[in-house]
């Protein structure tokens, strides 16, 4: 009996080891391909091969060559190497490798799909980088995070979630990991675009890149399409630095109470509408039936469709809750400037919208002041608030 | 005193232990399957990539793309002038029943006045079975000099997109990627408009105060329609497309459409789309069954002609 169990455990361990064997591979985005529906098995294989040609493998990364854009200004292959590969520490003089698999992959997955072995037990789920969508950044919706944004996330972590702080890593290690996140995101975005391209343009028997193949003219055209998509994705990352939203100075007045009062009016009013989601008491219990953009892609409101995606590896859909603003835990950072960016630009990939463009920077600062005062406001004060009646009269 | 047990039955202990043994094997088998399943995930969907093919591709992709002679070499036919494409889409059969929308929350007084039920408008059928919200758009490359001056003039115009009683007034909306969208809110409550393009247009998610508006500039062309929603009222839904050329139309409430000033004398590829089937792949055009793979419809119009299309679509496509 005991021996049978030992054998069972042994076999399991062996197989597990097989899973983590050295030839780690990037997974194909089968969920997105299913969403676009028009991708055949041989087209999927073709996409995998093109991606290896451009981006290499988890052990041996590469960066794509482009005629019109110097890719090394966005990601440097030399920097990536420290994060790529299996965890390895032979001796102190050899260059280190495998940082990503050591620190990140068990949550974010080798592919950066947010599906590492511990991921399904976490709430929120770890980020799937492959959409190129990041939440806590200084750039507006549609912009990629800046280098500084990613660095801050790595140094501070994301309070209130499983994402830890990596403050203790050396500067060059952090630098390498930031680049590796960009690398995985870019690779994932390019893959999604190839899937869209196939779905929109190709017949079932056609490939995106017919290599090895005879028809040089066809290949030249296909190479152009591939390079065009790749440089579209890369240029978004190259442009991020210039897109950070400016933060004008806080209006100079000593009257903090007046600013908080104005912020409170806005919070409950029909221009800023914060109350609709964050709720009458700001406990995050207003509109709670929506989903984030990652989840919306798997048709969460249609359980029979969602089940098909889950069978392909997607995690079960969960509603996203607006933040409970009485806890004083800010995932994107607690500095006033962080909260300014969250309110001004919204939180990309989530229902949290950008503030209306009609609100000037002073009003955004009033909202920041009110939000920051909420953890100290008595609950009873909020419920009987005057502005609520104003809202109903409208 | 010992009463023999029935010979066929093994002693109780033995039964239990053999059950245990069996269950161990089942467990082992189950564990094996689970582990194998775990390993296979992700790789089972497509055959394994071949490294030598990837190497060959890498070589093909690193070749300096020299002078852009390939596109210059292909001499394109030139347009001869303009024509009009118009017509009507009819639904053949009865439309599927539209679900009731979950209109809830503290805005019901405005979103569902008098508590009236609100149904999805994913399918709208008008007079005599005319089908609304079918989208047609040209996907061929259109050189700038083919455009009529009336269309050049509106390239950067501002177009309106409105919402009232928590419904987007256009269920399907097409615009040029160089135009500006004025997103109006005609309700006395706040909305937020969440626009989620797939590839080249910029995403957008901004709060729009009561009776106010916001401006959106897509800045890029999309190949297929993408969803528009409101996170405060998650039942609100619309579809949008941004195009680099002005040749598109959405059928009106009775199924009619008209695209004026379409370049003539050249073959153009249109896509035909409706949100429920997505690309419309089969139809009956003036009584003749036609196939439009991925919604592709190719057509060449004569100068100054007005071509009238009568399309009928089987209701089965919309289930």
XYZ file of C-alpha atoms in Angstrom:
713
model
C 0.000 0.000 0.000
C 2.605 2.473 1.129
C 4.671 1.583 -1.857
C 1.803 2.291 -4.269
C 1.378 5.726 -2.764
C 5.061 6.397 -2.967
C 4.944 5.371 -6.598
C 1.988 7.669 -7.232
C 3.738 10.593 -5.624
C 6.939 9.759 -7.444
C 5.274 9.637 -10.828
C 3.503 12.915 -10.144
C 6.751 14.588 -9.160
C 8.441 13.279 -12.258
C 5.658 14.562 -14.472
C 5.629 17.897 -12.681
C 9.347 18.125 -13.294
C 8.579 17.402 -16.925
C 6.355 20.474 -16.980
C 9.119 22.718 -15.762
C 11.757 21.094 -17.891
C 14.461 23.336 -19.390
C 12.797 23.755 -22.765
C 10.292 26.301 -21.513
C 8.122 27.610 -24.317
C 5.868 30.596 -24.807
C 2.225 29.550 -24.970
C 0.113 30.464 -27.963
C -2.740 32.867 -27.151
C -5.423 30.268 -27.799
C -8.057 32.252 -25.927
C -7.738 35.265 -28.210
C -7.573 33.047 -31.282
C -10.810 31.411 -30.166
C -12.355 34.844 -29.756
C -11.482 35.752 -33.352
C -12.579 32.254 -34.357
C -11.006 32.282 -37.803
C -7.564 30.840 -36.931
C -6.730 27.292 -38.049
C -4.180 24.978 -36.416
C -1.613 25.469 -39.140
C -2.045 29.244 -38.946
C -1.508 29.051 -35.177
C 1.698 27.075 -35.752
C 2.773 29.658 -38.314
C 2.230 32.481 -35.797
C 4.275 30.622 -33.173
C 7.131 30.261 -35.633
C 7.047 33.900 -36.712
C 7.139 34.912 -33.053
C 10.139 32.676 -32.394
C 11.842 34.219 -35.413
C 11.227 37.705 -34.032
C 11.320 37.283 -30.269
C 13.181 34.025 -29.690
C 12.290 31.698 -26.829
C 12.093 32.082 -23.044
C 15.658 30.755 -22.802
C 17.053 32.583 -25.810
C 15.281 35.923 -26.335
C 15.665 37.970 -29.498
C 14.413 41.359 -30.567
C 12.817 41.938 -33.961
C 14.650 43.723 -36.729
C 12.752 46.619 -38.273
C 13.725 48.858 -41.188
C 12.215 52.070 -39.803
C 12.694 51.832 -36.051
C 15.695 51.145 -33.858
C 14.227 48.526 -31.543
C 17.132 48.776 -29.120
C 15.825 52.203 -28.067
C 12.812 50.386 -26.587
C 14.299 47.095 -25.387
C 17.900 46.085 -25.248
C 18.757 42.474 -25.822
C 21.755 42.688 -23.501
C 19.585 43.851 -20.627
C 16.964 41.175 -21.252
C 19.418 38.328 -20.892
C 19.654 38.642 -17.134
C 15.911 38.060 -16.772
C 15.541 35.357 -19.412
C 16.343 31.678 -19.086
C 16.081 29.222 -16.225
C 17.083 30.244 -12.720
C 20.822 29.776 -12.568
C 23.438 30.788 -10.052
C 26.656 28.950 -10.761
C 29.208 31.222 -9.150
C 29.423 34.860 -8.266
C 31.473 35.898 -11.259
C 29.175 34.461 -13.940
C 26.480 36.846 -15.162
C 23.131 36.079 -13.539
C 20.180 34.702 -15.463
C 16.592 33.692 -14.880
C 15.397 36.647 -12.781
C 11.931 36.606 -14.323
C 11.401 32.923 -13.623
C 12.806 33.339 -10.145
C 10.656 36.290 -9.093
C 7.684 36.702 -11.406
C 6.739 33.631 -13.435
C 4.906 31.778 -10.688
C 2.309 34.556 -10.800
C 2.654 36.128 -14.249
C 3.517 32.935 -16.152
C 6.530 32.289 -18.382
C 4.590 33.846 -21.276
C 3.462 36.896 -19.281
C -0.121 35.718 -19.680
C -0.846 36.131 -15.967
C -1.323 32.398 -15.603
C 1.515 31.180 -13.467
C 0.844 28.233 -11.140
C -0.284 30.403 -8.199
C -2.270 32.864 -10.293
C -5.745 31.362 -10.173
C -5.859 31.620 -6.389
C -5.242 35.369 -6.356
C -7.713 38.228 -6.472
C -7.149 40.319 -8.498
C -5.503 37.892 -10.896
C -1.907 38.802 -11.851
C -1.547 41.021 -14.886
C -1.702 39.448 -18.330
C 0.800 41.711 -20.104
C -0.179 40.609 -23.603
C -2.838 43.273 -24.154
C -0.250 45.982 -23.508
C -2.754 47.351 -20.997
C -1.412 48.569 -17.660
C -3.398 50.183 -14.881
C -1.138 52.343 -12.781
C 0.720 54.771 -14.968
C 1.166 58.445 -15.686
C 0.001 58.254 -19.312
C -3.633 58.515 -20.453
C -5.795 55.598 -21.591
C -4.231 54.111 -24.728
C -0.712 55.175 -23.751
C 1.839 52.612 -22.634
C 3.352 53.026 -19.153
C 6.613 54.951 -18.988
C 9.815 53.339 -17.814
C 9.452 55.256 -14.545
C 5.880 53.967 -14.081
C 6.997 50.342 -14.374
C 9.941 50.963 -12.122
C 7.710 52.385 -9.412
C 5.417 49.333 -9.610
C 8.411 47.024 -9.172
C 9.875 49.021 -6.307
C 6.633 49.635 -4.399
C 4.576 46.627 -5.466
C 0.789 47.024 -5.610
C -0.555 47.416 -2.051
C -3.743 45.484 -1.420
C -2.905 42.846 -4.069
C -0.495 39.912 -4.270
C 1.989 41.929 -6.315
C 5.009 42.293 -4.015
C 7.669 44.973 -3.787
C 11.077 44.195 -5.294
C 12.856 47.030 -3.559
C 15.686 44.761 -2.487
C 16.858 43.874 -5.980
C 19.948 45.578 -7.377
C 19.449 48.467 -9.788
C 20.623 46.504 -12.835
C 18.315 43.622 -11.937
C 15.316 45.933 -11.725
C 16.281 47.495 -15.029
C 16.431 44.093 -16.663
C 13.032 43.031 -15.264
C 11.369 46.255 -16.458
C 12.709 45.575 -19.927
C 11.568 41.986 -19.734
C 8.000 43.067 -18.888
C 8.061 45.335 -21.947
C 9.456 42.496 -24.033
C 6.669 40.113 -23.005
C 4.014 42.803 -23.490
C 5.281 43.712 -26.960
C 5.502 40.070 -27.959
C 1.952 39.493 -26.714
C 0.553 42.557 -28.483
C 2.206 41.575 -31.748
C 0.736 38.074 -31.404
C -2.754 39.475 -30.890
C -2.380 41.664 -33.958
C -1.298 38.664 -36.048
C -4.405 36.827 -34.897
C -6.572 39.805 -35.914
C -4.771 40.008 -39.252
C -5.389 36.331 -39.976
C -9.009 36.535 -38.948
C -9.719 39.613 -41.061
C -7.664 38.916 -44.175
C -6.621 35.322 -44.695
C -8.446 32.335 -46.099
C -8.231 29.083 -44.157
C -5.409 27.648 -46.257
C -3.274 30.816 -46.224
C -0.393 31.528 -43.871
C 0.800 34.858 -42.538
C 4.348 34.107 -43.657
C 4.987 31.485 -46.305
C 8.578 30.627 -45.399
C 10.106 28.381 -46.519
C 8.259 29.015 -49.773
C 8.830 29.616 -53.455
C 7.009 32.841 -54.093
C 9.485 35.633 -53.309
C 7.045 38.401 -54.185
C 4.407 37.008 -51.852
C 6.971 36.653 -49.068
C 8.084 40.262 -49.558
C 4.500 41.441 -49.144
C 3.989 39.278 -46.085
C 7.210 40.546 -44.518
C 5.929 44.082 -45.013
C 2.663 43.302 -43.188
C 4.550 41.667 -40.324
C 7.003 44.541 -39.987
C 4.230 47.092 -40.178
C 2.367 45.464 -37.296
C 5.523 45.060 -35.246
C 6.556 48.671 -35.635
C 3.037 49.881 -34.799
C 3.280 48.028 -31.483
C 6.850 49.097 -30.762
C 6.284 52.743 -31.555
C 3.579 52.928 -28.888
C 6.196 51.915 -26.349
C 8.758 54.260 -27.855
C 6.294 57.172 -27.546
C 5.278 56.526 -23.940
C 7.907 58.759 -22.378
C 6.477 61.872 -24.011
C 2.893 61.089 -23.063
C 2.932 61.421 -19.284
C 0.069 63.646 -18.131
C 1.310 66.888 -16.670
C 0.316 67.577 -13.114
C -0.158 71.308 -12.451
C 0.612 72.472 -8.929
C -1.998 72.093 -6.218
C -4.059 75.306 -5.972
C -2.370 77.375 -3.329
C -4.824 78.014 -0.588
C -4.380 77.227 3.067
C -7.977 76.204 3.430
C -7.770 72.440 3.187
C -11.322 72.124 4.510
C -12.707 74.221 1.651
C -10.882 72.075 -0.883
C -12.223 68.872 0.696
C -15.754 70.302 0.731
C -15.544 71.183 -2.955
C -14.139 67.743 -3.726
C -17.005 66.162 -1.861
C -19.570 68.127 -3.874
C -17.924 66.948 -7.065
C -17.721 63.359 -5.845
C -21.494 63.215 -5.310
C -22.483 65.475 -8.210
C -23.674 64.595 -11.725
C -20.561 65.940 -13.441
C -17.883 63.750 -11.881
C -20.248 60.899 -10.927
C -17.807 59.126 -8.612
C -20.699 58.147 -6.336
C -22.241 55.954 -9.039
C -19.509 53.373 -8.729
C -17.863 54.059 -5.403
C -21.249 54.234 -3.693
C -23.042 56.612 -1.328
C -20.637 55.736 1.437
C -17.559 55.356 -0.805
C -17.232 51.757 0.328
C -16.983 50.652 -3.301
C -20.511 49.280 -3.365
C -22.124 51.324 -6.152
C -21.946 49.726 -9.612
C -20.433 46.310 -8.935
C -21.602 44.167 -11.868
C -19.051 45.231 -14.485
C -15.869 43.444 -15.612
C -12.353 44.523 -16.501
C -11.249 44.532 -20.153
C -9.269 41.308 -19.841
C -12.388 39.527 -18.587
C -14.761 41.157 -21.083
C -12.862 39.351 -23.812
C -14.165 36.011 -22.590
C -17.862 36.971 -22.698
C -18.433 36.753 -18.938
C -22.146 37.486 -19.210
C -22.682 34.400 -21.376
C -21.637 31.457 -19.183
C -21.750 28.881 -22.005
C -19.277 30.973 -24.039
C -17.113 31.824 -21.035
C -16.804 28.083 -20.334
C -15.225 27.561 -23.765
C -12.526 30.105 -22.956
C -11.962 28.630 -19.522
C -11.434 25.252 -21.170
C -8.651 26.898 -23.216
C -6.893 28.157 -20.097
C -8.625 31.453 -19.232
C -9.495 31.925 -15.548
C -13.103 32.013 -14.380
C -14.530 35.485 -14.800
C -15.057 37.679 -11.746
C -16.740 41.052 -11.440
C -14.479 43.998 -10.740
C -15.313 46.077 -7.688
C -14.782 49.798 -7.482
C -12.265 50.588 -4.752
C -13.386 50.944 -1.153
C -12.059 54.457 -0.614
C -12.381 54.306 3.161
C -9.445 51.960 3.562
C -6.804 54.386 2.440
C -5.027 51.662 0.451
C -4.102 52.939 -2.998
C -2.907 50.278 -5.409
C -1.332 52.727 -7.801
C 0.603 54.541 -5.062
C -0.388 56.843 -2.224
C 1.412 60.042 -3.184
C -1.027 62.851 -4.077
C 0.381 62.850 -7.618
C -0.475 59.139 -8.026
C -4.094 59.744 -7.025
C -4.206 62.790 -9.309
C -3.190 60.606 -12.254
C -5.752 57.912 -11.342
C -8.612 60.424 -11.223
C -7.531 62.544 -14.183
C -6.772 59.634 -16.538
C -8.881 56.832 -15.101
C -7.498 53.334 -14.625
C -6.989 51.691 -17.992
C -8.418 48.229 -18.445
C -10.995 48.801 -15.695
C -14.376 50.571 -15.566
C -12.810 53.525 -13.698
C -13.137 56.361 -16.248
C -11.074 59.483 -16.724
C -12.596 62.542 -15.081
C -14.636 64.669 -17.479
C -12.463 66.980 -19.545
C -14.618 69.874 -18.312
C -12.996 69.606 -14.861
C -9.849 71.708 -14.539
C -6.770 70.730 -12.592
C -7.964 72.581 -9.475
C -11.110 70.451 -9.405
C -9.085 67.274 -9.819
C -6.973 68.372 -6.862
C -10.143 68.979 -4.811
C -11.207 65.419 -5.628
C -7.770 64.171 -4.602
C -8.077 66.021 -1.297
C -11.543 64.613 -0.679
C -10.483 61.062 -1.560
C -7.531 61.374 0.803
C -9.797 62.602 3.583
C -12.310 59.749 3.161
C -10.604 57.231 5.464
C -11.036 59.794 8.257
C -14.605 60.886 7.486
C -17.338 59.483 9.735
C -19.626 57.140 7.782
C -22.773 58.823 9.126
C -21.569 62.100 7.682
C -21.601 60.685 4.180
C -24.997 59.063 4.253
C -26.919 62.179 5.188
C -24.909 64.345 2.879
C -26.612 67.297 1.265
C -25.129 66.824 -2.198
C -27.043 63.571 -2.572
C -30.342 65.433 -2.536
C -28.964 67.823 -5.068
C -28.247 64.848 -7.252
C -31.793 63.594 -7.055
C -33.327 66.919 -7.919
C -31.490 67.057 -11.208
C -20.215 -22.426 16.123
C -18.498 -20.980 13.129
C -20.925 -20.328 10.374
C -19.086 -20.285 7.054
C -19.510 -17.171 5.070
C -20.902 -17.572 1.649
C -17.933 -18.781 -0.385
C -18.393 -16.282 -3.178
C -18.000 -13.364 -0.833
C -14.444 -12.546 0.152
C -13.908 -11.590 3.810
C -14.860 -7.990 4.595
C -11.305 -6.867 5.286
C -10.136 -8.221 2.009
C -12.892 -6.381 0.169
C -11.940 -3.111 1.776
C -8.260 -3.557 1.135
C -8.799 -4.467 -2.505
C -11.097 -1.467 -2.825
C -8.331 0.617 -1.350
C -5.870 -0.843 -3.772
C -8.196 -0.149 -6.667
C -8.800 3.368 -5.496
C -5.053 3.898 -5.252
C -4.703 2.911 -8.867
C -7.567 5.168 -9.853
C -5.973 7.981 -7.934
C -2.693 7.289 -9.612
C -4.390 7.247 -12.987
C -6.284 10.419 -12.217
C -3.108 12.119 -11.042
C -1.348 11.029 -14.221
C -4.128 12.431 -16.359
C -4.198 15.687 -14.432
C -0.444 16.098 -14.707
C -0.428 15.260 -18.378
C -3.354 17.615 -18.921
C -1.462 20.320 -17.102
C 1.584 19.897 -19.274
C -0.378 19.818 -22.464
C -2.264 23.036 -21.847
C -1.517 25.666 -24.401
C 0.491 23.391 -26.616
C -2.414 21.129 -27.536
C -4.116 23.869 -29.510
C -1.588 24.127 -32.260
C 1.117 21.774 -33.457
C 4.547 22.461 -32.012
C 6.560 25.187 -33.673
C 9.471 23.928 -35.747
C 12.760 25.605 -34.981
C 14.248 25.259 -38.459
C 11.230 26.996 -39.965
C 11.566 29.761 -37.387
C 15.255 30.130 -38.358
C 14.361 30.486 -42.030
C 11.747 33.055 -41.107
C 14.240 35.004 -39.061
C 16.448 35.265 -42.132
C 13.515 36.413 -44.269
C 12.539 39.009 -41.694
C 16.020 40.478 -41.233
C 16.621 41.175 -44.921
C 16.841 44.925 -45.301
C 13.632 45.904 -47.030
C 15.234 47.973 -49.742
C 13.601 50.610 -51.920
C 9.859 50.255 -51.799
C 9.743 48.956 -55.360
C 7.189 46.222 -54.787
C 4.260 48.587 -54.336
C 5.417 50.907 -57.107
C 5.653 48.014 -59.519
C 2.021 47.072 -59.132
C 0.363 49.639 -61.330
C -3.084 50.183 -59.935
C -6.092 50.852 -62.110
C -7.320 54.404 -61.777
C -10.841 55.436 -60.887
C -12.924 56.905 -63.687
C -15.209 59.086 -61.599
C -17.998 58.491 -59.112
C -21.066 56.364 -58.639
C -23.674 55.709 -55.968
C -24.267 52.439 -54.215
C -27.564 52.138 -52.432
C -30.007 49.471 -51.441
C -31.916 47.724 -48.746
C -31.403 44.781 -46.396
C -34.404 42.614 -45.534
C -34.703 39.907 -42.947
C -36.165 36.676 -44.297
C -37.953 34.975 -41.416
C -38.755 36.071 -37.912
C -36.018 37.683 -35.821
C -34.823 36.034 -32.599
C -36.421 37.338 -29.413
C -34.352 40.053 -27.806
C -33.515 39.610 -24.119
C -34.702 41.959 -21.406
C -31.912 44.285 -20.266
C -30.962 44.257 -16.576
C -31.793 47.919 -15.962
C -31.013 48.379 -12.269
C -29.569 50.823 -9.774
C -30.559 54.298 -8.652
C -30.942 55.644 -12.195
C -33.962 53.499 -13.168
C -36.278 56.493 -13.124
C -34.327 57.932 -16.035
C -33.238 54.726 -17.770
C -36.622 52.987 -17.662
C -39.244 55.681 -17.140
C -42.370 54.352 -15.462
C -40.646 51.014 -14.890
C -41.236 49.965 -18.514
C -39.161 46.901 -19.505
C -36.195 47.699 -21.748
C -35.203 45.148 -24.388
C -31.887 44.785 -26.190
C -31.757 46.520 -29.569
C -29.178 44.156 -31.032
C -31.694 43.444 -33.801
C -34.003 46.130 -35.099
C -36.453 45.188 -37.835
C -38.475 47.944 -39.468
C -41.118 48.238 -42.152
C -41.662 45.062 -44.261
C -38.752 43.281 -42.590
C -36.163 45.998 -43.325
C -33.074 45.227 -41.228
C -31.421 48.120 -39.400
C -27.768 48.384 -38.319
C -26.134 46.410 -41.104
C -22.712 47.950 -41.719
C -21.022 48.097 -45.149
C -17.528 49.498 -45.593
C -14.841 49.528 -48.261
C -11.626 47.717 -47.307
C -9.661 48.298 -50.534
C -6.816 50.813 -50.401
C -8.089 54.150 -51.648
C -5.504 56.658 -52.939
C -6.182 60.192 -51.691
C -6.689 61.532 -55.195
C -9.738 59.314 -55.743
C -11.747 61.252 -53.185
C -14.474 63.631 -54.261
C -13.882 67.154 -52.954
C -17.060 66.913 -50.878
C -15.435 64.044 -48.990
C -12.091 65.801 -48.700
C -13.941 68.689 -47.057
C -15.402 66.499 -44.314
C -12.206 64.572 -43.513
C -11.715 66.349 -40.196
C -15.335 67.222 -39.439
C -16.925 66.640 -36.040
C -19.633 63.991 -35.924
C -22.192 63.429 -33.145
C -22.842 60.319 -31.110
C -25.628 60.647 -28.562
C -27.155 58.752 -25.646
C -30.529 59.205 -24.017
C -32.474 57.173 -21.468
C -29.340 55.091 -21.032
C -29.349 53.869 -24.636
C -26.759 54.820 -27.252
C -28.871 56.354 -29.991
C -26.698 54.718 -32.664
C -26.342 50.990 -32.099
C -23.771 50.789 -34.918
C -21.738 53.836 -35.796
C -19.110 54.429 -38.486
C -16.789 57.400 -38.782
C -13.532 58.376 -40.451
C -10.436 57.965 -38.336
C -9.444 61.582 -39.029
C -12.754 62.961 -37.773
C -13.596 63.990 -34.221
C -16.414 62.350 -32.330
C -18.590 64.526 -30.143
C -20.047 62.175 -27.563
C -23.174 63.787 -26.213
C -25.002 62.925 -23.041
C -28.654 63.966 -23.276
C -29.544 62.524 -19.887
C -29.785 64.412 -16.591
C -27.456 61.812 -15.075
C -23.797 61.079 -15.689
C -22.499 58.425 -18.086
C -19.064 57.227 -19.050
C -18.248 56.152 -22.559
C -15.805 53.289 -22.827
C -14.509 52.804 -26.381
C -12.371 49.705 -26.916
C -10.781 49.462 -30.382
C -8.646 46.432 -31.199
C -5.618 47.665 -33.049
C -4.880 51.155 -34.330
C -7.480 53.510 -32.904
C -6.938 54.904 -29.398
C -9.068 53.506 -26.584
C -11.123 55.973 -24.571
C -12.971 55.887 -21.269
C -14.168 59.206 -19.929
C -16.955 60.369 -17.665
C -19.477 62.593 -19.396
C -21.407 64.779 -16.993
C -25.179 65.216 -17.123
C -26.245 67.074 -20.296
C -22.630 67.549 -21.300
C -20.293 66.094 -23.916
C -16.781 64.781 -24.518
C -14.566 64.789 -27.610
C -12.768 61.741 -28.968
C -10.240 61.582 -31.800
C -9.612 57.973 -32.822
C -6.348 58.703 -34.627
C -6.272 55.308 -36.329
C -8.193 53.012 -38.622
C -9.816 49.760 -37.486
C -10.581 46.818 -39.707
C -13.579 45.514 -37.807
C -16.170 47.058 -35.491
C -15.417 47.215 -31.754
C -17.622 47.638 -28.671
C -18.657 50.843 -26.942
C -20.121 50.621 -23.462
C -20.926 52.542 -20.296
C -19.522 51.141 -17.063
C -22.057 52.946 -14.866
C -24.890 51.285 -16.816
C -23.309 48.065 -18.076
C -26.314 47.099 -20.192
C -25.601 50.011 -22.558
C -23.951 48.770 -25.713
C -23.029 49.998 -29.174
C -20.520 49.173 -31.911
C -18.212 51.535 -33.694
C -15.745 51.467 -36.570
C -13.187 54.059 -37.638
C -12.175 54.060 -41.303
C -9.485 55.723 -43.370
C -11.931 56.356 -46.255
C -15.473 57.780 -46.433
C -17.083 54.759 -48.105
C -19.287 53.188 -45.460
C -22.923 53.129 -44.414
C -25.152 51.710 -41.709
C -28.682 50.717 -42.709
C -31.429 52.897 -41.240
C -34.429 51.705 -39.244
C -36.097 50.289 -42.365
C -32.985 48.666 -43.773
C -32.040 51.333 -46.343
C -28.520 52.600 -47.022
C -26.798 54.839 -49.540
C -23.108 55.498 -50.190
C -22.599 58.433 -52.550
C -19.449 59.380 -54.489
C -17.923 55.887 -54.567
C -14.970 55.668 -56.985
C -16.102 54.073 -60.261
C -14.314 51.917 -62.822
C -12.313 50.003 -60.204
C -13.099 46.848 -58.339
C -13.723 47.612 -54.674
C -13.933 45.203 -51.785
C -16.689 45.850 -49.264
C -17.291 44.084 -45.974
C -20.825 43.419 -44.834
C -21.330 43.112 -41.090
C -24.020 42.897 -38.465
C -23.311 42.486 -34.760
C -25.032 39.126 -34.347
C -23.480 37.035 -37.129
C -20.476 39.429 -37.355
C -19.351 39.138 -41.029
C -22.359 38.254 -43.187
C -21.171 35.359 -45.326
C -24.282 34.385 -47.255
C -27.155 36.401 -48.665
C -29.646 36.572 -51.491
C -28.828 39.443 -53.810
C -31.699 40.391 -56.127
C -33.049 36.851 -55.859
C -29.707 35.090 -56.435
C -27.909 33.352 -53.564
C -24.385 34.730 -53.037
C -21.430 33.838 -50.806
C -19.383 36.588 -49.163
C -16.468 34.829 -47.393
C -15.612 36.864 -44.269
C -18.268 39.333 -45.375
C -16.295 40.211 -48.546
C -18.367 41.595 -51.378
C -16.544 42.718 -54.523
C -18.152 45.192 -56.807
C -17.195 47.535 -59.619
C -19.451 50.469 -60.445
C -19.802 52.358 -63.694
C -19.247 56.078 -63.852
C -22.317 58.088 -62.781
C -24.325 54.907 -62.183
C -26.657 54.437 -59.245
C -26.626 50.785 -58.317
C -29.465 49.462 -56.240
C -28.840 46.325 -54.153
C -31.707 44.303 -52.783
C -30.367 41.957 -50.201
C -32.298 39.438 -48.218
C -30.744 37.664 -45.222
C -31.911 34.409 -43.722
C -33.128 34.927 -40.160
C -31.182 31.793 -39.213
C -27.954 33.824 -39.426
C -29.022 35.838 -36.406
C -29.714 33.102 -33.886
